[in-house]
Structures are given as C-alpha cells and as structure tokens.
Amino acid sequence: MPDRFVIQRHHASTLHFDLRLEIDGVLVSWAVPKGPSTDPAQRRLARRVDDHALDHINVEGRLGSGTVIVWDTGTYAMRHADTTAAGALAAGHLSVVLDGTKLTGGYALTRTGGDDWILVKTRDDAAEPDRDPAATENTSVLTGRTNDDYV
Ligand code: MN
C-alpha cells in the first residue's frame, strides 16, 4: 500500500498547518505556520514537531482549546525511486510527490538547522503560482467543514 499523508489545519493559540507523512509506521510531522504554497517561488518555514501515531491521520474536530480539520490527505511517493523516506529524512532533504485532493505534484522539505526546515513546491506541471490554497481554501476534504464549525 502506498504511504499516506495528511495536512491538518490547526487553529490553536495560532493558526498553522500540520504536515504529516507516513514513514515506517508513524506520522512524521512538521508545523507550517503559513501552510504549503503551490508557488515554487514561495519558501515556507516548517518546524519539525513530534511524530504522531497513524490513527491521528483522520483526526478532525475540537482538540484541547483548538480545532483541527483534515485540510488535505492522500498518498505520496518518493520523487526519486532510489531513495527511502527514512533515509531522506535523516539526510535532511525529502523530495516527495503528493497525490492529494488540494495538493498534487512535487514538494521538497530541506532542513536548515535544528528543527527548522523549508517546504517548497517543486517546479512541475502541478505548480500554480496564483492559487494560494492555504489562504483561500479552508474546508475539510473529509467533511466540507471549516475550523469555525468546531468552535
Ligand atoms: Mn498543530
């Protein structure tokens, strides 16, 4: 089975997007304050955060004092077939191809130091410089709900 990914729009004390990739049975996770961009010219800060259990992949609703929606989900593949996700993670450069509802095509995660990574859209046919989905597309791909529906 292909490995899965999820991006959860998490409105806690601040709004951010949690990008999670299924790697060796856990959800390796980054918090992306501005969310992913479909514009290859936009570099987005992504802070590595704690791995989550696989069953978190469908979590949506109230979470503590905040709210979570499944902003996008689907499967992903390594962009270079001779690399493994675990190896790329350890090397600090992970290049994947997403097959989601909102996001498709290549994305690259590059570690810049400590827990800081940069998330950038690969220049490919799925790039859409003018779309800006993290700012304009705010509904769950599972339920059609928004974070505000769970307040
Ligand atoms: Mn979060």
Short mmCIF file of N, CA, C and O in Angstrom, two decimals, residues 59-147:
data_model
loop_
_atom_site.label_atom_id
_atom_site.label_comp_id
_atom_site.label_asym_id
_atom_site.label_seq_id
_atom_site.Cartn_x
_atom_site.Cartn_y
_atom_site.Cartn_z
N VAL A 59 -7.97 12.61 12.30
CA VAL A 59 -8.47 13.41 13.42
C VAL A 59 -8.96 14.77 12.93
O VAL A 59 -8.26 15.49 12.22
N GLU A 60 -10.18 15.07 13.33
CA GLU A 60 -10.81 16.35 12.99
C GLU A 60 -11.79 16.70 14.10
O GLU A 60 -12.46 15.81 14.63
N GLY A 61 -11.87 17.97 14.46
CA GLY A 61 -12.82 18.39 15.50
C GLY A 61 -12.15 19.28 16.53
O GLY A 61 -11.14 19.91 16.24
N ARG A 62 -12.72 19.29 17.73
CA ARG A 62 -12.10 20.06 18.80
C ARG A 62 -10.91 19.31 19.34
O ARG A 62 -10.95 18.08 19.48
N LEU A 63 -9.83 20.01 19.61
CA LEU A 63 -8.63 19.38 20.16
C LEU A 63 -8.10 20.33 21.23
O LEU A 63 -7.54 21.38 20.92
N GLY A 64 -8.30 19.95 22.50
CA GLY A 64 -7.94 20.87 23.58
C GLY A 64 -8.73 22.15 23.42
O GLY A 64 -9.94 22.13 23.25
N SER A 65 -8.01 23.28 23.42
CA SER A 65 -8.69 24.56 23.26
C SER A 65 -8.75 24.99 21.80
O SER A 65 -9.21 26.08 21.48
N GLY A 66 -8.31 24.12 20.88
CA GLY A 66 -8.29 24.49 19.47
C GLY A 66 -9.17 23.61 18.62
O GLY A 66 -9.96 22.80 19.12
N THR A 67 -9.05 23.78 17.31
CA THR A 67 -9.83 22.99 16.37
C THR A 67 -8.92 22.50 15.25
O THR A 67 -7.93 23.14 14.90
N VAL A 68 -9.28 21.34 14.69
CA VAL A 68 -8.49 20.71 13.64
C VAL A 68 -9.42 20.25 12.53
O VAL A 68 -10.47 19.64 12.80
N ILE A 69 -9.05 20.54 11.29
CA ILE A 69 -9.73 19.89 10.15
C ILE A 69 -8.68 19.20 9.28
O ILE A 69 -7.51 19.57 9.27
N VAL A 70 -9.14 18.17 8.57
CA VAL A 70 -8.28 17.49 7.60
C VAL A 70 -8.32 18.32 6.32
O VAL A 70 -9.20 18.18 5.49
N TRP A 71 -7.35 19.21 6.22
CA TRP A 71 -7.32 20.18 5.11
C TRP A 71 -7.00 19.48 3.79
O TRP A 71 -7.51 19.84 2.74
N ASP A 72 -6.11 18.49 3.84
CA ASP A 72 -5.84 17.67 2.65
C ASP A 72 -5.30 16.32 3.11
O ASP A 72 -4.67 16.22 4.17
N THR A 73 -5.55 15.30 2.33
CA THR A 73 -4.98 13.99 2.60
C THR A 73 -4.92 13.20 1.32
O THR A 73 -5.60 13.53 0.34
N GLY A 74 -4.09 12.16 1.32
CA GLY A 74 -3.93 11.32 0.14
C GLY A 74 -2.70 10.45 0.33
O GLY A 74 -2.34 10.10 1.46
N THR A 75 -2.05 10.11 -0.76
CA THR A 75 -0.85 9.29 -0.70
C THR A 75 0.33 10.09 -1.26
O THR A 75 0.15 11.12 -1.90
N TYR A 76 1.53 9.59 -0.96
CA TYR A 76 2.71 10.23 -1.53
C TYR A 76 3.71 9.16 -1.94
O TYR A 76 3.66 8.02 -1.48
N ALA A 77 4.61 9.56 -2.82
CA ALA A 77 5.71 8.69 -3.24
C ALA A 77 6.99 9.50 -3.16
O ALA A 77 6.97 10.74 -3.20
N MET A 78 8.12 8.80 -3.05
CA MET A 78 9.41 9.48 -3.12
C MET A 78 9.62 9.94 -4.56
O MET A 78 9.32 9.23 -5.51
N ARG A 79 10.14 11.16 -4.74
CA ARG A 79 10.33 11.68 -6.10
C ARG A 79 11.43 10.89 -6.81
O ARG A 79 11.36 10.70 -8.03
N HIS A 80 12.40 10.42 -6.07
CA HIS A 80 13.49 9.62 -6.64
C HIS A 80 13.36 8.20 -6.10
O HIS A 80 13.49 7.97 -4.89
N ALA A 81 13.10 7.26 -6.98
CA ALA A 81 12.74 5.91 -6.55
C ALA A 81 13.86 5.20 -5.80
O ALA A 81 13.61 4.24 -5.08
N ASP A 82 15.09 5.69 -5.95
CA ASP A 82 16.20 5.03 -5.27
C ASP A 82 16.43 5.56 -3.86
O ASP A 82 17.41 5.21 -3.22
N THR A 83 15.54 6.42 -3.37
CA THR A 83 15.66 6.92 -2.01
C THR A 83 14.53 6.37 -1.15
O THR A 83 13.45 6.06 -1.66
N THR A 84 14.79 6.24 0.14
CA THR A 84 13.73 5.90 1.09
C THR A 84 13.39 7.14 1.89
O THR A 84 14.23 8.03 2.08
N ALA A 85 12.15 7.19 2.36
CA ALA A 85 11.74 8.35 3.15
C ALA A 85 12.58 8.46 4.42
O ALA A 85 12.99 9.56 4.79
N ALA A 86 12.84 7.33 5.07
CA ALA A 86 13.61 7.38 6.32
C ALA A 86 15.03 7.87 6.05
O ALA A 86 15.58 8.66 6.83
N GLY A 87 15.63 7.42 4.95
CA GLY A 87 16.98 7.86 4.61
C GLY A 87 17.02 9.33 4.28
O GLY A 87 17.93 10.06 4.70
N ALA A 88 16.03 9.79 3.51
CA ALA A 88 15.97 11.19 3.13
C ALA A 88 15.72 12.08 4.36
O ALA A 88 16.29 13.17 4.47
N LEU A 89 14.88 11.60 5.26
CA LEU A 89 14.62 12.34 6.49
C LEU A 89 15.92 12.53 7.28
O LEU A 89 16.23 13.63 7.75
N ALA A 90 16.68 11.45 7.42
CA ALA A 90 17.93 11.50 8.17
C ALA A 90 18.94 12.42 7.48
O ALA A 90 19.74 13.08 8.14
N ALA A 91 18.89 12.47 6.14
CA ALA A 91 19.82 13.30 5.39
C ALA A 91 19.39 14.77 5.35
O ALA A 91 20.14 15.63 4.89
N GLY A 92 18.16 15.05 5.77
CA GLY A 92 17.69 16.43 5.82
C GLY A 92 17.19 16.97 4.49
O GLY A 92 17.05 18.19 4.33
N HIS A 93 16.89 16.09 3.56
CA HIS A 93 16.28 16.54 2.31
C HIS A 93 15.34 15.47 1.78
O HIS A 93 15.75 14.40 1.36
N LEU A 94 14.06 15.82 1.79
CA LEU A 94 13.00 14.87 1.48
C LEU A 94 12.23 15.44 0.29
O LEU A 94 11.65 16.52 0.39
N SER A 95 12.27 14.73 -0.83
CA SER A 95 11.59 15.19 -2.04
C SER A 95 10.50 14.19 -2.38
O SER A 95 10.79 13.04 -2.69
N VAL A 96 9.25 14.64 -2.29
CA VAL A 96 8.11 13.73 -2.42
C VAL A 96 7.18 14.22 -3.52
O VAL A 96 7.22 15.38 -3.95
N VAL A 97 6.33 13.30 -3.98
CA VAL A 97 5.27 13.65 -4.92
C VAL A 97 3.94 13.33 -4.23
O VAL A 97 3.69 12.18 -3.85
N LEU A 98 3.13 14.36 -4.03
CA LEU A 98 1.85 14.21 -3.33
C LEU A 98 0.74 13.89 -4.32
O LEU A 98 0.71 14.42 -5.44
N ASP A 99 -0.16 13.02 -3.87
CA ASP A 99 -1.39 12.77 -4.63
C ASP A 99 -2.55 12.99 -3.68
O ASP A 99 -3.09 12.06 -3.09
N GLY A 100 -2.89 14.25 -3.49
CA GLY A 100 -3.96 14.62 -2.57
C GLY A 100 -5.13 15.21 -3.33
O GLY A 100 -5.19 15.14 -4.57
N THR A 101 -6.04 15.81 -2.58
CA THR A 101 -7.20 16.47 -3.19
C THR A 101 -6.85 17.91 -3.55
O THR A 101 -7.08 18.35 -4.67
N LYS A 102 -6.26 18.63 -2.60
CA LYS A 102 -5.87 20.01 -2.87
C LYS A 102 -4.47 20.09 -3.48
O LYS A 102 -4.22 20.93 -4.34
N LEU A 103 -3.57 19.26 -2.99
CA LEU A 103 -2.16 19.35 -3.42
C LEU A 103 -1.76 18.11 -4.22
O LEU A 103 -2.02 16.99 -3.80
N THR A 104 -1.08 18.36 -5.33
CA THR A 104 -0.51 17.28 -6.13
C THR A 104 0.89 17.70 -6.58
O THR A 104 1.25 18.89 -6.52
N GLY A 105 1.65 16.71 -7.01
CA GLY A 105 2.97 17.00 -7.56
C GLY A 105 4.05 17.09 -6.50
O GLY A 105 3.85 16.75 -5.34
N GLY A 106 5.21 17.58 -6.93
CA GLY A 106 6.38 17.54 -6.08
C GLY A 106 6.42 18.62 -5.02
O GLY A 106 6.02 19.76 -5.25
N TYR A 107 6.93 18.23 -3.85
CA TYR A 107 7.25 19.15 -2.76
C TYR A 107 8.58 18.72 -2.16
O TYR A 107 8.85 17.52 -2.06
N ALA A 108 9.39 19.68 -1.78
CA ALA A 108 10.68 19.38 -1.18
C ALA A 108 10.75 19.98 0.22
O ALA A 108 10.36 21.13 0.45
N LEU A 109 11.22 19.17 1.15
CA LEU A 109 11.48 19.60 2.53
C LEU A 109 12.98 19.55 2.76
O LEU A 109 13.60 18.50 2.56
N THR A 110 13.56 20.67 3.16
CA THR A 110 15.00 20.73 3.37
C THR A 110 15.29 21.28 4.76
O THR A 110 14.79 22.36 5.13
N ARG A 111 16.09 20.56 5.51
CA ARG A 111 16.43 21.00 6.86
C ARG A 111 17.46 22.12 6.79
O ARG A 111 18.47 22.00 6.08
N THR A 112 17.19 23.20 7.54
CA THR A 112 18.11 24.32 7.53
C THR A 112 18.87 24.43 8.85
O THR A 112 19.81 25.22 8.95
N GLY A 113 18.49 23.66 9.86
CA GLY A 113 19.18 23.69 11.14
C GLY A 113 18.24 23.36 12.27
O GLY A 113 17.10 23.84 12.28
N GLY A 114 18.69 22.56 13.22
CA GLY A 114 17.82 22.18 14.32
C GLY A 114 16.55 21.54 13.82
O GLY A 114 16.59 20.64 12.98
N ASP A 115 15.42 22.03 14.33
CA ASP A 115 14.13 21.51 13.88
C ASP A 115 13.55 22.33 12.74
O ASP A 115 12.39 22.14 12.36
N ASP A 116 14.31 23.27 12.20
CA ASP A 116 13.81 24.15 11.15
C ASP A 116 14.04 23.55 9.77
O ASP A 116 15.17 23.17 9.41
N TRP A 117 12.97 23.48 9.01
CA TRP A 117 13.00 23.01 7.63
C TRP A 117 12.31 24.05 6.76
O TRP A 117 11.59 24.92 7.27
N ILE A 118 12.55 23.96 5.46
CA ILE A 118 11.86 24.79 4.48
C ILE A 118 11.05 23.86 3.58
O ILE A 118 11.55 22.84 3.10
N LEU A 119 9.78 24.24 3.36
CA LEU A 119 8.90 23.49 2.45
C LEU A 119 8.69 24.32 1.20
O LEU A 119 8.29 25.49 1.28
N VAL A 120 8.96 23.72 0.05
CA VAL A 120 8.79 24.47 -1.20
C VAL A 120 8.19 23.56 -2.28
O VAL A 120 8.51 22.36 -2.34
N LYS A 121 7.33 24.15 -3.09
CA LYS A 121 6.75 23.42 -4.22
C LYS A 121 7.81 23.21 -5.30
O LYS A 121 8.54 24.14 -5.64
N THR A 122 7.88 22.00 -5.84
CA THR A 122 8.78 21.71 -6.96
C THR A 122 8.24 22.38 -8.23
O THR A 122 7.02 22.53 -8.40
N ARG A 123 9.14 22.79 -9.10
CA ARG A 123 8.71 23.36 -10.40
C ARG A 123 8.28 22.22 -11.32
O ARG A 123 9.11 21.54 -11.91
N ASP A 124 6.98 22.00 -11.40
CA ASP A 124 6.45 20.93 -12.26
C ASP A 124 5.06 21.33 -12.76
O ASP A 124 4.61 22.46 -12.51
N ASP A 125 4.39 20.43 -13.43
CA ASP A 125 3.09 20.76 -14.04
C ASP A 125 2.01 21.07 -13.01
O ASP A 125 0.98 21.65 -13.34
N ALA A 126 2.23 20.65 -11.76
CA ALA A 126 1.23 20.90 -10.72
C ALA A 126 1.44 22.25 -10.03
O ALA A 126 0.62 22.63 -9.19
N ALA A 127 2.49 22.96 -10.38
CA ALA A 127 2.71 24.28 -9.78
C ALA A 127 1.62 25.25 -10.25
O ALA A 127 1.25 25.27 -11.42
N GLU A 128 1.10 26.05 -9.29
CA GLU A 128 0.07 27.04 -9.60
C GLU A 128 0.38 28.30 -8.80
O GLU A 128 -0.13 28.49 -7.69
N PRO A 129 1.22 29.16 -9.36
CA PRO A 129 1.71 30.33 -8.61
C PRO A 129 0.61 31.23 -8.08
O PRO A 129 0.80 31.88 -7.06
N ASP A 130 -0.54 31.29 -8.73
CA ASP A 130 -1.57 32.25 -8.32
C ASP A 130 -2.66 31.66 -7.44
O ASP A 130 -3.60 32.36 -7.08
N ARG A 131 -2.54 30.42 -7.05
CA ARG A 131 -3.68 29.78 -6.38
C ARG A 131 -3.76 30.07 -4.87
O ARG A 131 -4.83 30.36 -4.37
N ASP A 132 -2.67 29.93 -4.17
CA ASP A 132 -2.61 30.22 -2.72
C ASP A 132 -3.68 29.50 -1.91
O ASP A 132 -4.47 30.12 -1.19
N PRO A 133 -3.73 28.16 -1.98
CA PRO A 133 -4.82 27.42 -1.33
C PRO A 133 -4.84 27.56 0.19
O PRO A 133 -5.92 27.51 0.79
N ALA A 134 -3.68 27.73 0.82
CA ALA A 134 -3.68 27.82 2.29
C ALA A 134 -4.42 29.07 2.76
O ALA A 134 -4.92 29.11 3.89
N ALA A 135 -4.50 30.08 1.91
CA ALA A 135 -5.20 31.30 2.28
C ALA A 135 -6.66 31.30 1.83
O ALA A 135 -7.49 31.99 2.43
N THR A 136 -6.97 30.55 0.78
CA THR A 136 -8.29 30.71 0.16
C THR A 136 -9.16 29.46 0.20
O THR A 136 -10.36 29.54 -0.09
N GLU A 137 -8.59 28.32 0.54
CA GLU A 137 -9.36 27.06 0.52
C GLU A 137 -9.35 26.48 1.93
O GLU A 137 -8.38 25.83 2.32
N ASN A 138 -10.39 26.74 2.67
CA ASN A 138 -10.34 26.48 4.11
C ASN A 138 -11.26 25.36 4.59
O ASN A 138 -11.51 25.25 5.79
N THR A 139 -11.75 24.53 3.69
CA THR A 139 -12.66 23.48 4.13
C THR A 139 -11.95 22.12 4.19
O THR A 139 -10.97 21.87 3.50
N SER A 140 -12.50 21.25 5.03
CA SER A 140 -12.02 19.88 5.18
C SER A 140 -12.32 19.08 3.93
O SER A 140 -13.43 19.13 3.40
N VAL A 141 -11.35 18.28 3.48
CA VAL A 141 -11.60 17.39 2.35
C VAL A 141 -12.40 16.16 2.79
O VAL A 141 -12.90 15.42 1.96
N LEU A 142 -12.54 15.94 4.09
CA LEU A 142 -13.32 14.80 4.59
C LEU A 142 -14.77 15.16 4.80
O LEU A 142 -15.67 14.37 4.52
N THR A 143 -15.02 16.35 5.33
CA THR A 143 -16.39 16.69 5.79
C THR A 143 -16.94 17.97 5.17
O THR A 143 -18.12 18.26 5.36
N GLY A 144 -16.11 18.74 4.50
CA GLY A 144 -16.56 20.03 3.98
C GLY A 144 -16.67 21.11 5.04
O GLY A 144 -17.04 22.24 4.74
N ARG A 145 -16.32 20.77 6.29
CA ARG A 145 -16.44 21.75 7.38
C ARG A 145 -15.20 22.63 7.46
O ARG A 145 -14.14 22.27 6.94
N THR A 146 -15.36 23.75 8.16
CA THR A 146 -14.23 24.64 8.44
C THR A 146 -13.87 24.53 9.92
O THR A 146 -14.65 23.97 10.71
N ASN A 147 -12.72 25.08 10.30
CA ASN A 147 -12.37 25.10 11.73
C ASN A 147 -13.48 25.77 12.55
O ASN A 147 -13.80 25.31 13.65
#
